[in-house]
Amino acid sequence: MTNILISGGSVAGPALAFWLRAYGFNPTVVERAPALRTGGYKIDIRGAALEVVDRMGLRDEVARNGTDMRIARFVDATGRQLASMSAQLFGGREGDDVEIMRGDLARILYDATENDVEYLFDDSITALEETADGVRVTFENGPPRTFDLVVGADGLHSNVRALAFGEESAYIHDLGHYISIFTVPNHLDLDRTEMMHPAPGRSAGMYSTGRSGDAKAMFLFASAPLSYDRRDIAEQRKLLAEIFAGQGWEVPRLLDAMADAPDFYLDSISQVRMDAWSSGRVVLVGDAAYGPSPASGQGTSLALVGAYVLAGSLAAAAGDHRAGFAAYENDMRHFVEENQKLAANNLKGMVLKSAAQIRFQMFLLRLMPHLPGKDSMIKRVTEPIRKAATAITLKNYQGDRTGR
Ligand SMILES: Cc1cc2nc3c(=O)[nH]c(=O)nc-3n(C[C@H](O)[C@H](O)[C@H](O)COP(=O)(O)OP(=O)(O)OC[C@H]3O[C@@H](n4cnc5c(N)ncnc54)[C@H](O)[C@@H]3O)c2cc1C
């Protein structure tokens, strides 16, 4: 049996474990968090990724857990509504796009794999030593073990990538913005509603999906690279409070609530760009290899499709990892590039530069429902996303599905 260690138990890791198991490989997932991380924000699954979820037999389960958002409202510093947009307006066509909380998706993928995949929580790889027929892996907590292959599915700041490919600064490309998200009490009683308060160079918001009693606060801002300790949450909270100091609407209240948030998150909006996603017996999948950034809205879809293509390519190559990795890179590259291209343009609309730009965008949104050409305007926004999300034809991998 081919033993494969996957670092990371969020989206790409469990999805890969699912397919590897289906083809008769023996995957083990190591996750740094002490238990399944169920927190997170809303993410989209579109196009080819939805087809992958279908092939996993999880489409109904994913749809049942959808966010079912109704409306986005844009407000000024006093809370006065500037414009609104129904969720359907820019959503995909019915059935084309499912929005779900990242934590709900991670739980669905974990539930689908936990019975026949070994999960090691609360641990992390400390060293990889490749030999002629395997990789000797040492862990922070558990004893050393040898695997045939190692996969990094451990996100934007991938540990496996650092160990096998070197410093992340060579691969992470900052898109000039930061994002912060954390859980807050739903003090506005939002029901499947998103509120956004745009200001020049920064935007604050809050939404509740109706699937949980609380809400998420979200902050976006343009900035040159900031220097802070990624493990020091107190320092990051202080930074965010300084950047949004003096802003109106509910911003002071949301900033106050961040002290109690169990899941405070702040990071640059960045893309991972690499010439090769494998080195010897080590390969990367999902954000670790080609994170397109939250601004693309396609990170989860790339992770799901990447997991499917990587497992299928290994199965089709009868376990010959060199051939399997080459086929994976070959089949995924165009799809990744098309989706990464979406981020820069999306960002322009997410964080507006000036008060005049904000006024113009709000004016357009108010006008939109009444314009005769509204359908073609909406299509101009949604069509590039649809095209990128379907820019791959999924193969039907065979594999012998007998204990490799
Ligand atoms: C704020 C935000 C908003 C987003 N919005 C969207 C969106 O709207 N649409 C969309 O499609 N995508 C969105 N994304 C991106 C999406 O979440 C990712 O692209 C997707 O989760 C990729 O999955 P992944 O499994 O590759 O990585 P991740 O989900 O980042 O998972 C990596 C996993 O590896 C674990 N890990 C890290 N280090 C180690 C280690 N040393 N050892 C073991 N385990 C480790 C982590 O704990 C985590 O569980 C957003 C991301 C963020 C941060």
XYZ file of C-alpha atoms and ligand atoms in Angstrom:
457
model
C 0.000 0.000 0.000
C 1.254 3.519 -0.768
C 1.353 5.507 2.462
C 0.799 9.227 1.920
C 1.123 11.900 4.608
C -0.982 15.027 4.092
C -0.176 18.116 6.183
C -3.325 20.207 6.714
C -6.886 19.195 7.583
C -9.046 22.006 6.212
C -10.345 21.742 2.617
C -7.578 20.479 0.316
C -6.256 17.907 2.843
C -9.467 15.989 3.632
C -10.662 16.259 -0.010
C -7.374 14.717 -1.162
C -7.611 12.011 1.528
C -11.127 11.202 0.282
C -9.963 10.575 -3.285
C -6.719 8.817 -2.343
C -8.738 6.405 -0.199
C -11.168 5.833 -3.067
C -8.235 4.788 -5.274
C -6.796 2.407 -2.680
C -3.972 4.576 -1.288
C -3.431 4.905 2.450
C -3.543 8.590 3.490
C -2.763 10.043 6.932
C -3.659 13.673 7.715
C -1.648 15.689 10.241
C -3.323 18.913 11.434
C -1.669 21.460 13.673
C -4.923 22.503 15.389
C -5.930 20.396 18.409
C -9.274 19.508 16.777
C -11.128 20.126 13.531
C -11.180 23.886 12.899
C -14.859 24.649 12.405
C -14.637 28.450 12.381
C -14.191 30.606 9.332
C -15.958 32.760 6.826
C -18.251 32.180 3.886
C -16.658 30.703 0.779
C -17.954 29.786 -2.674
C -17.868 26.496 -4.534
C -18.374 26.960 -8.253
C -18.063 25.330 -11.663
C -15.665 22.376 -11.831
C -15.387 22.302 -8.020
C -19.125 21.754 -7.716
C -18.724 18.865 -10.149
C -16.023 17.414 -7.860
C -18.367 17.715 -4.858
C -21.016 15.952 -6.944
C -18.622 13.114 -7.773
C -17.865 12.801 -4.046
C -21.591 12.286 -3.436
C -21.637 15.342 -1.133
C -23.582 17.857 -3.225
C -26.838 17.574 -1.251
C -25.039 17.779 2.074
C -23.132 20.880 0.935
C -26.310 22.493 -0.433
C -28.154 21.785 2.846
C -25.418 23.715 4.670
C -25.443 26.699 2.275
C -25.469 30.188 3.781
C -28.690 31.223 2.024
C -27.675 34.904 2.178
C -30.439 37.323 1.123
C -29.057 40.805 0.780
C -26.031 43.102 1.092
C -26.623 46.630 2.370
C -24.122 49.478 2.007
C -24.236 52.171 4.680
C -22.509 55.483 5.418
C -20.772 56.507 8.646
C -24.138 57.266 10.300
C -25.680 53.930 9.302
C -27.859 55.459 6.555
C -28.360 53.033 3.664
C -26.553 54.070 0.473
C -27.494 51.098 -1.694
C -28.443 47.457 -1.474
C -27.942 44.385 -3.605
C -29.847 41.124 -3.474
C -27.623 38.070 -3.062
C -29.176 36.546 -6.196
C -28.207 39.532 -8.331
C -24.526 38.663 -8.495
C -24.736 35.041 -7.360
C -24.305 32.292 -9.906
C -27.254 30.911 -11.813
C -29.391 28.648 -9.669
C -27.285 25.554 -8.930
C -24.068 27.069 -10.354
C -22.621 28.338 -7.115
C -22.946 27.215 -3.494
C -21.915 29.524 -0.670
C -21.045 27.742 2.577
C -19.061 28.543 5.726
C -15.481 27.187 5.440
C -15.909 25.407 8.787
C -19.090 23.638 7.631
C -17.337 22.444 4.475
C -14.331 21.223 6.509
C -16.679 19.294 8.798
C -18.505 17.678 5.853
C -15.182 16.592 4.316
C -13.916 15.325 7.665
C -17.128 13.362 8.329
C -16.795 11.757 4.896
C -13.245 10.561 5.623
C -12.778 10.083 9.376
C -13.747 6.377 9.378
C -11.065 5.254 6.987
C -8.410 7.954 7.150
C -5.963 8.363 10.033
C -6.098 11.926 11.466
C -3.313 13.185 13.730
C -4.447 16.417 15.410
C -2.277 18.756 17.444
C 0.899 17.924 15.553
C 3.107 19.349 12.838
C 5.999 18.150 10.676
C 9.398 19.403 11.837
C 11.656 17.782 9.213
C 11.480 15.851 5.950
C 14.332 13.599 4.875
C 13.951 12.018 1.462
C 15.528 8.610 0.849
C 15.520 6.417 -2.278
C 12.178 4.822 -1.415
C 10.401 7.146 0.984
C 10.378 10.258 3.140
C 11.370 10.065 6.793
C 9.186 12.525 8.670
C 9.755 13.877 12.142
C 6.919 15.492 14.100
C 6.663 18.044 16.869
C 4.801 15.594 19.134
C 4.472 12.093 17.650
C 7.304 9.635 16.892
C 9.107 9.766 13.496
C 7.544 7.771 10.650
C 8.351 6.985 7.030
C 5.860 7.637 4.204
C 6.050 7.007 0.454
C 4.887 10.546 -0.356
C 4.228 13.790 1.542
C 1.643 16.403 0.529
C 1.509 19.986 1.766
C -2.169 21.030 2.052
C -1.340 23.435 4.843
C -2.447 26.745 3.387
C -0.963 30.109 2.447
C 1.880 29.865 4.973
C 2.532 26.176 4.233
C 4.940 24.396 6.534
C 5.687 21.654 3.987
C 6.441 24.288 1.329
C 8.943 25.950 3.670
C 10.604 22.606 4.470
C 10.780 21.314 0.876
C 10.945 24.472 -1.261
C 12.386 27.151 1.046
C 11.424 30.599 2.367
C 7.835 31.673 1.626
C 8.935 35.146 0.506
C 9.994 33.560 -2.803
C 6.416 32.408 -3.513
C 3.971 34.740 -1.760
C 2.921 37.800 -3.780
C 1.288 40.572 -1.783
C -1.669 42.202 -3.590
C -1.402 45.407 -1.551
C -4.325 44.737 0.805
C -5.115 43.106 4.145
C -8.159 41.262 5.436
C -9.340 40.630 8.971
C -12.299 38.461 9.978
C -13.556 37.366 13.375
C -16.703 36.296 15.176
C -18.763 38.947 16.985
C -22.168 38.965 18.725
C -24.981 39.609 16.244
C -25.967 42.853 17.965
C -27.661 44.191 14.815
C -29.869 41.070 14.594
C -28.805 40.498 11.015
C -30.689 37.715 9.286
C -28.824 36.316 6.264
C -27.743 39.891 5.636
C -24.375 41.524 4.997
C -23.698 45.168 5.921
C -20.777 47.041 4.377
C -19.450 50.470 5.274
C -17.101 51.560 2.465
C -14.598 54.339 3.139
C -11.647 55.441 0.981
C -8.964 52.723 1.089
C -10.797 50.686 3.722
C -14.041 48.907 4.201
C -15.686 47.421 7.283
C -18.568 45.001 7.347
C -20.577 42.512 9.300
C -22.717 39.566 8.234
C -24.725 36.742 9.684
C -25.733 33.699 7.663
C -28.598 32.601 9.858
C -26.857 29.243 10.353
C -25.431 30.419 13.654
C -26.539 32.915 16.297
C -23.447 35.089 15.981
C -22.014 37.183 13.177
C -18.668 37.847 11.477
C -16.951 41.195 11.377
C -14.839 41.810 8.295
C -12.264 44.523 7.630
C -10.455 45.143 4.341
C -7.815 47.796 3.774
C -5.192 48.823 1.268
C -1.693 48.964 2.682
C 1.969 48.599 1.857
C 3.413 45.450 3.499
C 3.061 45.658 7.297
C 5.551 44.143 9.646
C 4.105 42.233 12.613
C 4.558 38.891 14.319
C 2.093 36.416 12.763
C 1.747 34.568 16.091
C 1.132 37.718 18.134
C -2.652 38.225 18.002
C -2.563 41.093 20.537
C -0.212 43.035 18.263
C -2.460 42.368 15.245
C -5.584 43.537 17.108
C -3.789 46.743 18.032
C -2.748 47.275 14.428
C -6.310 46.838 13.154
C -7.669 49.183 15.841
C -5.146 51.861 14.802
C -5.966 51.525 11.096
C -9.742 51.821 11.665
C -9.562 54.412 14.463
C -12.038 57.244 13.932
C -14.226 55.318 11.451
C -17.986 55.602 11.813
C -20.943 53.198 11.603
C -20.530 50.201 13.930
C -16.744 50.139 13.582
C -15.897 51.105 17.223
C -18.278 48.421 18.527
C -16.832 45.748 16.231
C -13.298 46.710 17.234
C -14.297 46.465 20.901
C -15.691 42.980 20.268
C -12.466 41.740 18.737
C -10.895 41.314 22.197
C -13.350 38.455 22.891
C -13.259 36.870 19.430
C -12.091 33.240 19.613
C -10.999 33.182 15.986
C -9.346 36.544 15.197
C -7.741 36.410 11.743
C -5.589 39.013 10.007
C -3.424 38.432 6.965
C -2.295 40.065 3.766
C -4.330 39.330 0.654
C -1.683 37.401 -1.218
C -1.252 34.861 -3.969
C 1.056 31.867 -4.065
C 2.861 31.553 -7.391
C 5.309 28.718 -8.006
C 6.954 27.323 -11.142
C 6.681 23.752 -9.826
C 4.382 22.225 -7.221
C 6.436 19.112 -6.557
C 9.972 18.286 -5.559
C 11.003 14.647 -5.335
C 8.415 12.833 -3.221
C 6.826 16.025 -1.903
C 3.920 17.821 -3.596
C 1.673 20.778 -2.724
C -2.087 21.224 -3.190
C -4.607 24.026 -2.532
C -3.539 27.383 -1.098
C -0.063 25.991 -0.282
C 0.670 25.579 -4.009
C -1.479 28.166 -5.767
C -3.559 30.154 -3.260
C -5.333 32.693 -5.489
C -6.124 34.961 -2.458
C -9.493 35.614 -0.787
C -10.043 38.364 -3.384
C -10.395 35.794 -6.173
C -13.227 34.004 -4.354
C -11.887 30.819 -5.924
C -9.440 29.408 -3.344
C -11.779 26.702 -2.129
C -12.693 25.677 -5.643
C -9.013 25.405 -6.625
C -8.361 23.316 -3.493
C -11.221 20.897 -4.262
C -10.320 20.508 -7.932
C -6.578 20.260 -7.146
C -7.239 17.447 -4.662
C -9.329 15.572 -7.225
C -6.764 15.963 -10.019
C -3.767 15.088 -7.817
C -5.324 11.877 -6.438
C -6.647 10.879 -9.865
C -3.284 11.538 -11.544
C -1.484 9.360 -8.994
C -4.047 6.590 -9.498
C -3.813 6.824 -13.288
C 0.001 6.635 -13.015
C -0.417 3.440 -10.955
C 1.359 5.124 -8.068
C 4.402 6.305 -10.131
C 4.666 9.609 -8.313
C 6.883 11.305 -10.916
C 4.379 10.650 -13.699
C 1.443 11.441 -11.391
C 2.875 14.773 -10.222
C 3.725 15.767 -13.806
C 0.179 15.017 -15.002
C -1.291 16.941 -12.028
C 0.777 20.048 -12.812
C 0.028 19.788 -16.504
C -3.738 19.452 -16.044
C -4.077 22.128 -13.327
C -1.782 24.935 -14.512
C -4.153 26.715 -16.926
C -7.092 26.449 -14.493
C -4.988 27.953 -11.686
C -3.769 30.838 -13.858
C -7.264 31.722 -15.049
C -8.550 31.851 -11.467
C -5.596 33.787 -10.093
C -6.258 36.463 -12.742
C -9.631 37.269 -11.117
C -8.145 38.676 -7.904
C -6.715 42.005 -9.081
C -9.958 43.144 -10.705
C -12.148 41.950 -7.812
C -9.975 43.873 -5.354
C -10.592 47.143 -7.193
C -14.311 46.781 -6.440
C -13.839 45.535 -2.872
C -11.743 48.463 -1.603
C -12.478 51.749 -3.369
C -9.784 54.399 -3.427
C -11.707 57.654 -3.039
C -14.989 59.164 -1.805
C -15.865 59.941 -5.442
C -15.430 56.274 -6.429
C -17.647 55.210 -3.539
C -20.353 57.701 -4.528
C -20.236 56.463 -8.128
C -20.417 52.774 -7.173
C -23.359 53.389 -4.816
C -25.117 55.387 -7.531
C -24.665 52.510 -10.007
C -25.955 49.950 -7.503
C -29.055 52.054 -6.798
C -29.687 52.513 -10.502
C -28.927 48.967 -11.605
C -32.309 47.279 -10.956
C -34.006 49.935 -13.117
C -31.629 49.891 -16.090
C -32.770 48.225 -19.313
C -29.222 46.905 -19.859
C -28.891 45.499 -16.342
C -28.570 41.870 -17.435
C -25.612 42.582 -19.684
C -23.973 44.700 -16.958
C -24.326 41.863 -14.465
C -22.997 39.410 -17.025
C -19.899 41.571 -17.494
C -19.161 40.989 -13.805
C -20.159 37.327 -13.491
C -18.997 35.935 -16.839
C -15.210 36.093 -16.159
C -15.806 34.245 -12.867
C -17.943 31.578 -14.547
C -15.344 31.156 -17.292
C -12.460 30.776 -14.840
C -14.430 28.389 -12.613
C -15.052 26.062 -15.547
C -11.632 26.397 -17.224
C -10.823 22.710 -16.771
C -12.404 19.524 -18.056
C -12.384 16.953 -15.301
C -11.134 13.542 -16.330
C -12.689 10.299 -15.186
C -9.761 8.670 -13.457
C -9.837 4.945 -13.212
C -7.255 3.626 -10.768
C -7.744 0.029 -9.751
C -9.325 0.941 -6.376
C -7.750 -2.146 -4.840
C -5.462 -1.616 -1.827
C -2.413 -0.085 -3.487
C -10.516 35.687 5.255
C -10.618 34.742 4.099
C -11.701 34.833 3.231
C -11.806 33.928 2.188
N -12.862 34.008 1.328
C -12.975 33.081 0.335
C -14.074 33.082 -0.567
O -14.962 33.923 -0.497
N -14.141 32.103 -1.522
C -13.197 31.128 -1.616
O -13.304 30.240 -2.453
N -12.132 31.131 -0.803
C -12.002 32.074 0.165
N -10.937 32.055 0.987
C -9.863 31.120 0.726
C -10.151 29.745 1.199
O -10.425 29.718 2.570
C -8.924 28.919 0.908
O -8.528 29.115 -0.422
C -9.244 27.479 1.098
O -9.618 27.254 2.446
C -8.000 26.642 0.764
O -8.013 25.490 1.447
P -6.654 24.798 1.888
O -7.110 23.508 2.519
O -5.696 24.759 0.769
O -5.979 25.757 2.983
P -6.520 26.253 4.384
O -8.002 26.289 4.424
O -5.767 27.485 4.715
O -6.080 25.087 5.393
C -4.772 24.827 5.783
C -4.832 23.887 6.977
O -3.498 23.539 7.316
C -3.345 23.632 8.715
N -1.938 23.865 9.005
C -1.247 25.012 8.886
N 0.030 24.829 9.253
C 0.141 23.526 9.613
C 1.225 22.726 10.090
N 2.415 23.249 10.314
N 1.000 21.419 10.338
C -0.251 20.874 10.154
N -1.302 21.595 9.724
C -1.104 22.904 9.440
C -4.242 24.775 9.132
O -4.569 24.701 10.508
C -5.448 24.524 8.222
O -6.365 23.636 8.809
C -10.808 32.947 2.019
C -9.725 32.863 2.888
C -9.628 33.749 3.911
C -8.456 33.624 4.844
